[in-house]
RNA sequence: GCGCCCGUAGCUCAGCUGGAUAGAGCAACGGCCUUCUAAGCCGUGGGUCGUAGGUUCGAGUCCUACCGGGCGCGCCA
């Protein structure tokens, strides 16, 4: 159940009943301060302004028409025209009981599911995945999971970089290695090293550059042997990526791959059709679309090159082909693309060109969701001490090692293998949560000590809250599924927890609407934090707690545990029974 | 030069369609373990929201100018 949506509908109905225009925004939000109820309607003031009437009187009229019998225990008008809604505790308790019986915790499946194409991760297969791919991979994956959970049809698209001139030199080098009896897997075990070696030969070795260019031509010409060699390279490189996805708990699979090469056959069509429509014209030998919507420095239309003067295609061509494929072939209602924000201009241009050319259905939204860079603690792009790029696989290994080290410093009766498994979940979770919990649009400062300190808003804190729930049930020897009593909300901590639990759905919806996983992170931290307060203030299994109260509290614990698990799962973070 | 993003507590960050006294976490300081895992809880201090104007009942949020930082701007992606 989405309380916010429910109350918004009620408020809207009241506004219409009070004679306000149908499009009046009730501006209903969760109350920002204790004492102002649970939700507040702020729309009366805005509406009064438009109609030039007294806001308090209008608010009163609205309240008179507001039907919240059973839902609200008190509705009051405050200040210049705020309407504060206090929810009925019994209603909340009932809603919780209902939610508890549902595997989805009362989160409904969308009535009108959409088809959503999500383009994320998109590593360049010429090289190994590095930290630059982390954000796209995990932010995209979190959004994908949330969309699927709400019932949308999600089509993942891993737009890998598997095409382009650099593959000429890589294939030429690989061909030589194989000729020298090297095994492809071994030769490509370290892609960075392989790339460096190929690049060095390209720069230094006589004749090699020509051979590399020859390979590009053969590849693009569809030469079978060359394609087979290319496929071999792609397979091995992709396997490296899949190992990282596995470690990262990212859901991308082989069948989600739709790389640049997949659009190869359509690129000439894209250019031709743009020419036929008069959108693309020749300029300095290249095929260019001029955008009246965007002026450059001299006030002239900005140019988007869609075909190089030598006849080659660019990523703008590929992205246009991809747009058309996604909108028409995949029938997307939404196209969501996660890339770093340096590409914002590019995707703006693509959308303008694509819409003019009819490469995207009018109903399809085209949402470029940019994210900022990962910075080191010095505020500069996150690099190794020597200034090199940090391999993603190594970063993840370090996270697990650091978590292991921190765990070994504590007293514990866990076995070695249990510790290792927990360290893996904690280390990976820490890296992901630290990233996901920040607004994706701004740059983000990477800091090992912060994310693994185990203090504050971190994955380990949430995972620990989960283990506390599990621990209670272990100790109680009770199967949560067998609990049947009514939930009673008496202590402040219980009431706060109840409301928070029931806000899960609206948070998931927020994540989906704006592709912002940090809303869910903030929510889960607040939930865990409120559970910790509850845990301290409200004894469950201790002596003197009446059976009915004990059961009620156990049910709250159960709901917290399941909500944490589900929420973390939507973020791609694992939980553990013990820590 | 033009465009996009950013500037909020010492640090890392929230702040949703403009709303009530700008919030968290870390760090600092003070309490709380014979009691469900102290990887925790409770409390205290800390802010001219980059600057200056403007719009209005109301601005961190919208508009304008400026300052500071990042990124981008025809044949890489």
Short mmCIF file of C-alpha atoms in Angstrom, two decimals, chain A residues 10 66-73 75 88 91:
data_model
loop_
_atom_site.label_atom_id
_atom_site.label_comp_id
_atom_site.label_asym_id
_atom_site.label_seq_id
_atom_site.Cartn_x
_atom_site.Cartn_y
_atom_site.Cartn_z
CA UNK A 10 -8.44 11.59 -0.87
CA UNK A 66 -11.91 15.26 3.40
CA UNK A 67 -13.11 11.70 3.95
CA UNK A 68 -10.60 9.85 6.06
CA UNK A 69 -12.90 7.96 8.36
CA UNK A 70 -10.98 5.21 10.02
CA UNK A 71 -7.74 6.29 8.39
CA UNK A 72 -7.04 9.48 10.29
CA UNK A 73 -7.51 10.01 13.99
CA UNK A 75 -7.03 16.43 11.13
CA UNK A 88 -5.23 6.22 13.13
CA UNK A 91 -5.60 1.50 10.91
#
